[in-house]
Tab-separated table of C-alpha atoms in Angstrom:
chain	number	residue	atom	x	y	z
A	188	UNK	CA	18.750	11.620	-1.050
A	189	UNK	CA	16.912	8.222	-0.501
A	190	UNK	CA	16.329	6.627	2.837
A	191	UNK	CA	19.130	4.201	3.365
A	192	UNK	CA	17.388	2.316	6.216
A	193	UNK	CA	17.364	-1.501	5.644
A	194	UNK	CA	14.084	-2.996	6.575
A	195	UNK	CA	14.359	-6.480	7.945
A	196	UNK	CA	11.495	-8.985	7.063
A	197	UNK	CA	8.637	-8.317	9.380
A	198	UNK	CA	7.792	-11.950	9.554
A	199	UNK	CA	10.816	-12.469	11.417
A	200	UNK	CA	10.667	-9.549	13.447
A	201	UNK	CA	6.929	-10.099	14.616
A	202	UNK	CA	7.826	-13.534	15.446
A	203	UNK	CA	10.552	-12.367	17.628
A	204	UNK	CA	8.169	-9.815	19.239
A	205	UNK	CA	5.453	-12.408	19.552
A	206	UNK	CA	7.743	-14.738	21.703
A	207	UNK	CA	9.123	-11.694	23.712
A	208	UNK	CA	5.606	-10.567	24.193
A	209	UNK	CA	4.379	-13.809	25.378
A	210	UNK	CA	7.182	-14.009	27.988
A	211	UNK	CA	6.309	-10.535	29.054
A	212	UNK	CA	2.464	-11.368	29.274
A	213	UNK	CA	3.439	-14.183	31.593
A	214	UNK	CA	4.890	-11.577	33.974
A	215	UNK	CA	1.787	-9.207	33.953
A	216	UNK	CA	-0.820	-8.951	36.616
A	217	UNK	CA	-3.841	-11.377	35.986
A	218	UNK	CA	-5.836	-8.245	35.411
A	219	UNK	CA	-3.541	-6.325	33.039
A	220	UNK	CA	-4.931	-4.089	30.291
A	221	UNK	CA	-2.913	-5.826	27.491
A	222	UNK	CA	-2.615	-5.081	23.934
A	223	UNK	CA	-5.857	-6.459	22.043
A	224	UNK	CA	-4.458	-6.727	18.492
A	225	UNK	CA	-1.880	-5.607	16.014
A	226	UNK	CA	-2.865	-3.486	12.888
A	227	UNK	CA	-0.497	-3.731	9.760
A	228	UNK	CA	-0.455	-0.829	7.491
A	229	UNK	CA	0.762	-0.096	4.033
A	230	UNK	CA	2.300	3.339	4.133
A	231	UNK	CA	2.051	3.449	0.120
A	232	UNK	CA	-1.752	3.366	0.536
A	233	UNK	CA	-2.448	5.536	3.503
A	234	UNK	CA	0.514	7.738	3.934
A	235	UNK	CA	-0.866	10.513	6.384
A	236	UNK	CA	-3.056	9.870	9.302
A	237	UNK	CA	-4.414	11.767	12.341
A	238	UNK	CA	-7.449	13.670	12.241
A	239	UNK	CA	-5.737	16.648	13.841
A	240	UNK	CA	-4.423	17.422	10.577
A	241	UNK	CA	-5.454	14.934	8.036
A	242	UNK	CA	-8.643	13.618	6.897
A	243	UNK	CA	-7.764	9.973	7.353
A	244	UNK	CA	-6.852	8.305	10.772
A	245	UNK	CA	-6.073	4.474	11.663
A	246	UNK	CA	-8.920	1.768	11.023
A	247	UNK	CA	-9.796	1.504	14.473
A	248	UNK	CA	-12.908	-0.140	15.868
A	249	UNK	CA	-15.065	1.759	18.437
A	250	UNK	CA	-13.100	1.911	22.040
A	251	UNK	CA	-9.731	1.193	20.518
A	252	UNK	CA	-6.817	3.386	21.258
A	253	UNK	CA	-3.222	3.648	19.724
A	254	UNK	CA	-0.789	5.121	22.353
A	255	UNK	CA	2.046	7.227	20.802
A	256	UNK	CA	4.960	8.985	22.627
A	257	UNK	CA	7.374	11.600	21.195
A	258	UNK	CA	10.932	13.105	21.868
A	259	UNK	CA	12.683	10.495	23.741
A	260	UNK	CA	14.260	8.596	24.810
A	261	UNK	CA	15.407	10.414	28.069
A	262	UNK	CA	16.382	8.912	31.289
A	263	UNK	CA	14.915	8.784	33.807
A	264	UNK	CA	11.646	9.275	32.640
A	265	UNK	CA	11.476	7.052	29.547
A	266	UNK	CA	12.505	3.883	31.470
A	267	UNK	CA	9.636	4.795	33.966
A	268	UNK	CA	7.098	4.837	30.993
A	269	UNK	CA	8.450	1.610	29.660
A	270	UNK	CA	8.192	-0.075	33.161
A	271	UNK	CA	4.453	1.132	33.305
A	272	UNK	CA	3.476	-0.332	29.813
A	273	UNK	CA	5.166	-3.394	30.487
A	274	UNK	CA	3.316	-3.828	33.878
A	275	UNK	CA	0.171	-3.624	31.893
A	276	UNK	CA	1.386	-5.584	28.819
A	277	UNK	CA	0.629	-2.583	26.521
A	278	UNK	CA	2.486	-1.790	23.370
A	279	UNK	CA	2.962	1.659	21.845
A	280	UNK	CA	4.635	3.603	19.126
A	281	UNK	CA	7.782	5.740	20.170
A	282	UNK	CA	8.755	8.413	17.953
A	283	UNK	CA	12.245	8.984	18.676
A	284	UNK	CA	14.508	12.093	18.152
A	285	UNK	CA	17.898	11.190	16.728
A	286	UNK	CA	19.954	13.181	18.924
A	287	UNK	CA	18.308	11.591	21.907
A	288	UNK	CA	18.947	8.304	20.556
A	289	UNK	CA	22.497	8.990	19.968
A	290	UNK	CA	22.596	9.921	23.765
A	291	UNK	CA	20.790	6.902	25.005
A	292	UNK	CA	21.287	4.004	22.540
A	293	UNK	CA	20.558	1.326	25.150
A	294	UNK	CA	17.304	2.655	25.976
A	295	UNK	CA	16.324	2.763	22.393
A	296	UNK	CA	17.423	-0.932	22.272
A	297	UNK	CA	15.268	-1.447	25.459
A	298	UNK	CA	12.320	0.040	23.776
A	299	UNK	CA	12.294	-2.163	21.016
A	300	UNK	CA	13.181	-5.240	23.020
A	301	UNK	CA	9.970	-4.410	25.218
A	302	UNK	CA	8.019	-5.007	22.040
A	303	UNK	CA	7.246	-1.465	20.863
A	304	UNK	CA	7.121	0.087	17.528
A	305	UNK	CA	10.012	2.444	16.868
A	306	UNK	CA	9.552	5.363	14.663
A	307	UNK	CA	11.377	8.862	14.155
A	308	UNK	CA	10.934	12.557	14.891
A	309	UNK	CA	13.859	14.167	13.340
A	310	UNK	CA	17.441	14.561	14.454
A	311	UNK	CA	17.228	17.660	16.295
A	312	UNK	CA	13.661	18.620	16.892
A	313	UNK	CA	14.460	22.126	16.393
A	314	UNK	CA	11.862	24.873	17.107
A	315	UNK	CA	9.810	25.595	14.136
A	316	UNK	CA	11.806	23.252	11.828
A	317	UNK	CA	8.907	23.183	9.393
A	318	UNK	CA	10.054	26.701	8.565
A	319	UNK	CA	13.210	25.496	7.252
A	320	UNK	CA	13.947	24.983	3.466
A	321	UNK	CA	12.533	21.626	2.562
A	322	UNK	CA	16.102	20.368	1.693
A	323	UNK	CA	17.245	21.234	5.190
A	324	UNK	CA	14.129	19.575	6.722
A	325	UNK	CA	14.760	16.289	4.637
A	326	UNK	CA	18.346	16.143	5.977
A	327	UNK	CA	17.475	16.524	9.306
A	328	UNK	CA	14.735	13.897	9.016
A	329	UNK	CA	17.146	11.575	7.305
A	330	UNK	CA	19.821	12.130	10.013
A	331	UNK	CA	17.296	11.001	12.630
A	332	UNK	CA	16.471	7.768	10.639
A	333	UNK	CA	20.170	7.191	10.670
A	334	UNK	CA	20.770	7.800	14.373
A	335	UNK	CA	17.946	5.789	15.587
A	336	UNK	CA	18.924	3.080	13.182
A	337	UNK	CA	22.251	3.097	14.288
A	338	UNK	CA	21.212	2.952	18.072
A	339	UNK	CA	19.128	-0.058	17.300
A	340	UNK	CA	22.126	-1.609	15.757
A	341	UNK	CA	21.480	-5.502	15.090
A	342	UNK	CA	19.121	-5.919	17.891
A	343	UNK	CA	15.913	-4.353	16.301
A	344	UNK	CA	14.549	-2.381	13.455
A	345	UNK	CA	13.077	1.027	12.617
A	346	UNK	CA	9.477	1.129	11.181
A	347	UNK	CA	8.751	3.550	8.448
A	348	UNK	CA	6.621	6.033	10.237
A	349	UNK	CA	7.516	9.759	11.010
A	350	UNK	CA	5.785	12.547	13.179
A	351	UNK	CA	6.739	16.140	12.315
A	352	UNK	CA	7.774	18.006	15.584
A	353	UNK	CA	5.212	20.334	16.672
A	354	UNK	CA	3.019	18.845	14.059
A	355	UNK	CA	4.574	21.269	11.595
A	356	UNK	CA	4.346	20.279	8.134
A	357	UNK	CA	4.754	21.139	4.449
A	358	UNK	CA	3.533	19.491	0.950
A	359	UNK	CA	6.718	19.507	-0.130
A	360	UNK	CA	8.407	17.653	2.628
A	361	UNK	CA	5.220	15.410	2.888
A	362	UNK	CA	5.481	14.461	-0.747
A	363	UNK	CA	9.452	13.606	-0.177
A	364	UNK	CA	8.410	11.309	2.755
A	365	UNK	CA	5.749	9.551	0.501
A	366	UNK	CA	8.395	9.126	-2.149
A	367	UNK	CA	10.537	7.364	0.403
A	368	UNK	CA	7.796	4.978	1.810
A	369	UNK	CA	7.257	6.714	4.924
A	370	UNK	CA	4.030	7.195	6.794
A	371	UNK	CA	3.356	10.546	8.345
A	372	UNK	CA	1.388	10.303	11.666
A	373	UNK	CA	-0.178	13.212	13.278
A	374	UNK	CA	-2.733	12.418	16.144
A	375	UNK	CA	-6.377	12.313	16.880
A	376	UNK	CA	-6.124	13.962	20.209
A	377	UNK	CA	-3.216	15.151	22.653
A	378	UNK	CA	-2.932	15.167	26.256
A	379	UNK	CA	-1.181	18.566	26.382
A	380	UNK	CA	1.690	16.935	28.817
A	381	UNK	CA	4.242	19.464	27.384
A	382	UNK	CA	2.292	22.235	28.626
A	383	UNK	CA	2.438	23.552	32.550
A	384	UNK	CA	-0.435	21.497	33.853
A	385	UNK	CA	-0.709	18.706	36.358
A	386	UNK	CA	-0.693	15.100	36.158
A	387	UNK	CA	-4.263	14.904	36.911
A	388	UNK	CA	-5.279	17.369	34.049
A	389	UNK	CA	-2.986	15.353	31.597
A	390	UNK	CA	-5.125	12.281	32.477
A	391	UNK	CA	-8.285	13.974	32.406
A	392	UNK	CA	-7.737	15.634	28.985
A	393	UNK	CA	-6.537	12.302	27.435
A	394	UNK	CA	-9.742	10.570	28.614
A	395	UNK	CA	-12.202	13.216	27.889
A	396	UNK	CA	-11.010	13.755	24.353
A	397	UNK	CA	-10.871	10.094	23.949
A	398	UNK	CA	-14.585	9.773	25.120
A	399	UNK	CA	-15.388	12.479	22.740
A	400	UNK	CA	-14.098	10.560	19.525
A	401	UNK	CA	-14.631	7.096	20.829
A	402	UNK	CA	-11.357	5.881	19.501
A	403	UNK	CA	-8.069	7.267	17.926
A	404	UNK	CA	-4.374	8.055	18.339
A	405	UNK	CA	-3.320	9.662	21.586
A	406	UNK	CA	-0.418	11.751	21.539
A	407	UNK	CA	1.744	11.801	24.586
A	408	UNK	CA	5.569	12.494	25.358
A	409	UNK	CA	7.726	10.057	27.375
A	410	UNK	CA	10.193	12.768	28.372
A	411	UNK	CA	7.984	14.680	31.049
A	412	UNK	CA	7.702	13.397	34.721
A	413	UNK	CA	4.108	14.739	34.320
A	414	UNK	CA	3.410	11.835	31.790
A	415	UNK	CA	4.905	9.384	34.012
A	416	UNK	CA	2.730	10.286	36.701
A	417	UNK	CA	-0.442	10.567	34.715
A	418	UNK	CA	0.191	7.220	32.773
A	419	UNK	CA	-1.005	4.722	35.261
A	420	UNK	CA	-4.273	6.705	35.852
A	421	UNK	CA	-4.794	6.730	31.947
A	422	UNK	CA	-4.291	2.911	31.650
A	423	UNK	CA	-6.348	2.119	34.666
A	424	UNK	CA	-9.179	4.242	33.334
A	425	UNK	CA	-8.954	2.805	29.767
A	426	UNK	CA	-9.468	-0.751	31.430
A	427	UNK	CA	-12.348	0.433	33.579
A	428	UNK	CA	-14.067	2.176	30.683
A	429	UNK	CA	-13.672	-0.954	28.344
A	430	UNK	CA	-11.135	0.497	25.980
A	431	UNK	CA	-8.663	-1.734	24.015
A	432	UNK	CA	-5.106	-0.789	23.259
A	433	UNK	CA	-3.968	-1.510	19.519
A	434	UNK	CA	-0.355	-1.707	18.135
A	435	UNK	CA	0.642	-0.735	14.570
A	436	UNK	CA	3.308	-2.141	12.561
A	437	UNK	CA	4.020	-1.636	8.720
A	438	UNK	CA	3.298	-4.217	5.937
A	439	UNK	CA	6.073	-5.850	4.253
A	440	UNK	CA	7.391	-8.969	2.612
A	441	UNK	CA	5.462	-11.962	4.177
A	442	UNK	CA	3.448	-9.641	6.294
A	443	UNK	CA	0.320	-8.463	4.557
A	444	UNK	CA	-1.411	-5.310	5.469
A	445	UNK	CA	-4.524	-5.837	7.609
A	446	UNK	CA	-7.860	-6.028	5.482
A	447	UNK	CA	-9.838	-2.870	5.808
A	448	UNK	CA	-12.586	-0.802	4.095
A	449	UNK	CA	-11.960	2.813	3.064
A	450	UNK	CA	-14.699	4.148	5.395
A	451	UNK	CA	-12.719	2.538	8.323
A	452	UNK	CA	-9.951	5.163	7.784
A	453	UNK	CA	-12.515	8.106	8.406
A	454	UNK	CA	-13.076	8.738	11.944
A	455	UNK	CA	-16.731	8.950	12.868
A	456	UNK	CA	-17.669	10.725	16.065
A	457	UNK	CA	-20.200	9.388	18.485
A	458	UNK	CA	-23.625	10.624	17.482
A	459	UNK	CA	-24.149	11.725	21.094
A	460	UNK	CA	-20.836	12.859	22.576
A	461	UNK	CA	-20.557	13.665	26.137
A	462	UNK	CA	-20.744	17.321	27.214
A	463	UNK	CA	-17.508	19.198	27.106
A	464	UNK	CA	-15.424	18.486	30.193
A	465	UNK	CA	-15.010	21.616	32.541
A	466	UNK	CA	-12.448	22.472	35.249
A	467	UNK	CA	-13.316	24.829	37.804
A	468	UNK	CA	-16.428	26.153	35.671
A	469	UNK	CA	-14.072	26.878	32.850
A	470	UNK	CA	-14.085	24.979	29.562
A	471	UNK	CA	-10.876	22.917	28.517
A	472	UNK	CA	-8.571	24.881	26.414
A	473	UNK	CA	-8.467	23.860	22.769
A	474	UNK	CA	-5.976	21.276	21.569
A	475	UNK	CA	-2.558	23.207	21.124
A	476	UNK	CA	0.154	22.455	18.820
A	477	UNK	CA	2.541	19.956	20.634
A	478	UNK	CA	6.186	20.915	21.157
């Protein structure tokens, strides 16, 4: 079953996003963090990224970060996340669950209207979906794509980006997604915001792990209150530590990929990373599989 999503010409979409982004920038505070640049990627050349699972990641420069949010949209937390990002003129990638998009289509449209990249995260986000037969996984993935596309309607378009729930995966489904021209995203580090920790711990883990890698793709969840509380601190610290936020979009007709060298897709950790952060004398736990 082939993907039936109709991709609009990205030149038109990015032009609209640029106009909307300029209007938003005018409303931002003078010292807003902002979005430093946009990377255009070709899923057919780099179909799987994120060093939590794959050898490649996005071709970021030192001190660049891509913000990603999973599992939404869900009021009231997703609107609060969008408000926080808008206040800093920051753009992110949202991996939406189809059933959540069905329940809150206006929120899907707002996310796109705010200039963010819209991607998918299955229809049901069922526990251990990666254990299902491949055909069942593919059907759930396709339904998720259809639901988010329907929620967007004529107001926006879907990017050919996908993240497995819980970062579960299989070679068979990965091959299927590649055949559909869909890029699979893992992450380079999470903030553990789906676990039972405080907002201060969420921010600390996000920033500590970013510091250790020097750049990368951060995994967050816009459905959780703890993330809403932690996000302003994360953005404040990114600015204070001189990090830049990068947005990612897919290449298409009239929108060529960003020129890169192969080595830029391999994450090189800093030569002298800071000592592992500790809390209460105990090292932080290992990065866990997200929900």
